Short mmCIF file of C-alpha atoms in Angstrom, two decimals:
data_model
loop_
_atom_site.label_atom_id
_atom_site.label_comp_id
_atom_site.label_asym_id
_atom_site.label_seq_id
_atom_site.Cartn_x
_atom_site.Cartn_y
_atom_site.Cartn_z
CA MET Q 26 0.00 0.00 0.00
CA PHE Q 27 1.41 3.41 -1.00
CA GLY Q 28 4.58 1.72 -2.19
CA GLY Q 29 5.29 0.33 1.26
CA ASP Q 30 4.89 3.69 3.04
CA VAL Q 31 2.82 2.23 5.88
CA PRO Q 32 2.70 5.39 8.04
CA ARG Q 33 1.44 7.41 5.08
CA ALA Q 34 -1.19 4.78 4.28
CA GLU Q 35 -2.22 4.74 7.94
CA GLY Q 36 -2.74 8.51 7.85
CA TYR Q 37 -4.95 8.35 4.77
CA LEU Q 38 -6.98 5.48 6.20
CA ARG Q 39 -7.53 7.36 9.46
CA LYS Q 40 -8.69 10.37 7.43
CA ALA Q 41 -11.11 8.16 5.49
CA LEU Q 42 -12.52 6.82 8.75
CA SER Q 43 -12.92 10.33 10.15
CA LEU Q 44 -15.11 11.09 7.13
CA ASP Q 45 -17.01 7.77 7.23
CA PRO Q 46 -16.58 5.72 10.42
CA HIS Q 47 -18.69 2.91 8.89
CA PHE Q 48 -16.28 2.38 5.96
CA THR Q 49 -15.25 -1.15 6.88
CA ARG Q 50 -12.73 -1.60 4.07
CA ALA Q 51 -10.71 1.33 5.42
CA ARG Q 52 -10.88 -0.21 8.89
CA VAL Q 53 -9.59 -3.58 7.61
CA GLU Q 54 -6.77 -1.92 5.68
CA LEU Q 55 -5.88 0.21 8.71
CA ALA Q 56 -5.70 -2.98 10.78
CA ARG Q 57 -3.32 -4.47 8.21
CA CYS Q 58 -1.07 -1.40 8.52
CA LEU Q 59 -1.16 -1.66 12.30
CA ILE Q 60 -0.27 -5.35 12.16
CA GLU Q 61 2.69 -4.56 9.92
CA GLU Q 62 3.82 -1.96 12.46
CA GLY Q 63 3.45 -4.44 15.32
CA LYS Q 64 0.55 -2.50 16.89
CA TYR Q 65 -1.51 -5.60 17.60
CA ASP Q 66 -3.78 -4.21 20.32
CA GLU Q 67 -4.91 -1.34 18.12
CA ALA Q 68 -5.29 -3.70 15.15
CA ARG Q 69 -7.53 -5.93 17.28
CA GLU Q 70 -9.72 -2.94 18.14
CA GLN Q 71 -10.11 -2.07 14.46
CA LEU Q 72 -10.88 -5.67 13.49
CA LYS Q 73 -13.43 -6.06 16.28
CA GLY Q 74 -15.00 -2.82 15.06
CA VAL Q 75 -15.43 -4.35 11.61
CA ILE Q 76 -16.92 -7.54 13.02
CA ASP Q 77 -19.31 -5.65 15.32
CA GLU Q 78 -20.31 -2.99 12.75
CA ARG Q 79 -24.08 -2.58 12.54
CA GLN Q 80 -24.32 0.08 9.82
CA PRO Q 81 -21.59 -0.66 7.28
CA SER Q 82 -21.38 1.81 4.40
CA TYR Q 83 -21.33 -1.05 1.88
CA ILE Q 84 -23.28 -3.93 3.42
CA ALA Q 85 -22.62 -6.48 0.65
CA ASP Q 86 -18.86 -5.91 0.86
CA TRP Q 87 -19.03 -6.13 4.65
CA VAL Q 88 -20.91 -9.44 4.56
CA MET Q 89 -18.91 -11.07 1.77
CA ARG Q 90 -15.41 -9.66 2.28
CA HIS Q 91 -14.65 -7.31 5.13
CA ARG Q 92 -16.17 -9.20 8.05
CA PRO Q 93 -14.67 -12.58 7.02
CA THR Q 94 -11.29 -10.92 6.44
CA ALA Q 95 -11.46 -9.23 9.85
CA GLU Q 96 -12.29 -12.56 11.51
CA ARG Q 97 -9.36 -14.26 9.75
CA LEU Q 98 -6.88 -11.50 10.60
CA LEU Q 99 -8.05 -11.44 14.21
CA ALA Q 100 -7.46 -15.19 14.47
CA GLU Q 101 -3.99 -14.80 12.92
CA ILE Q 102 -2.87 -12.24 15.51
CA ARG Q 103 -4.62 -13.83 18.49
CA SER Q 104 -1.36 -14.95 20.10
CA LYS Q 105 0.62 -11.77 19.37
#
């Protein structure tokens, strides 16, 4: 993402979420950035937010892609 500039990507994703806190794709991608930076606790919070979302901006994407991805990533970092 952004040619490997994870902090820059993180900034843009946080901006996107400030504009639309229900944008679950941005939340999943932010969690991926946080995982890459070793910020597992914050990544868990973002992933749980995706899983628990009740008003996703794009419900079909949330059901078919974002929620399952969040569940998988959360399981992958469970022991970290």
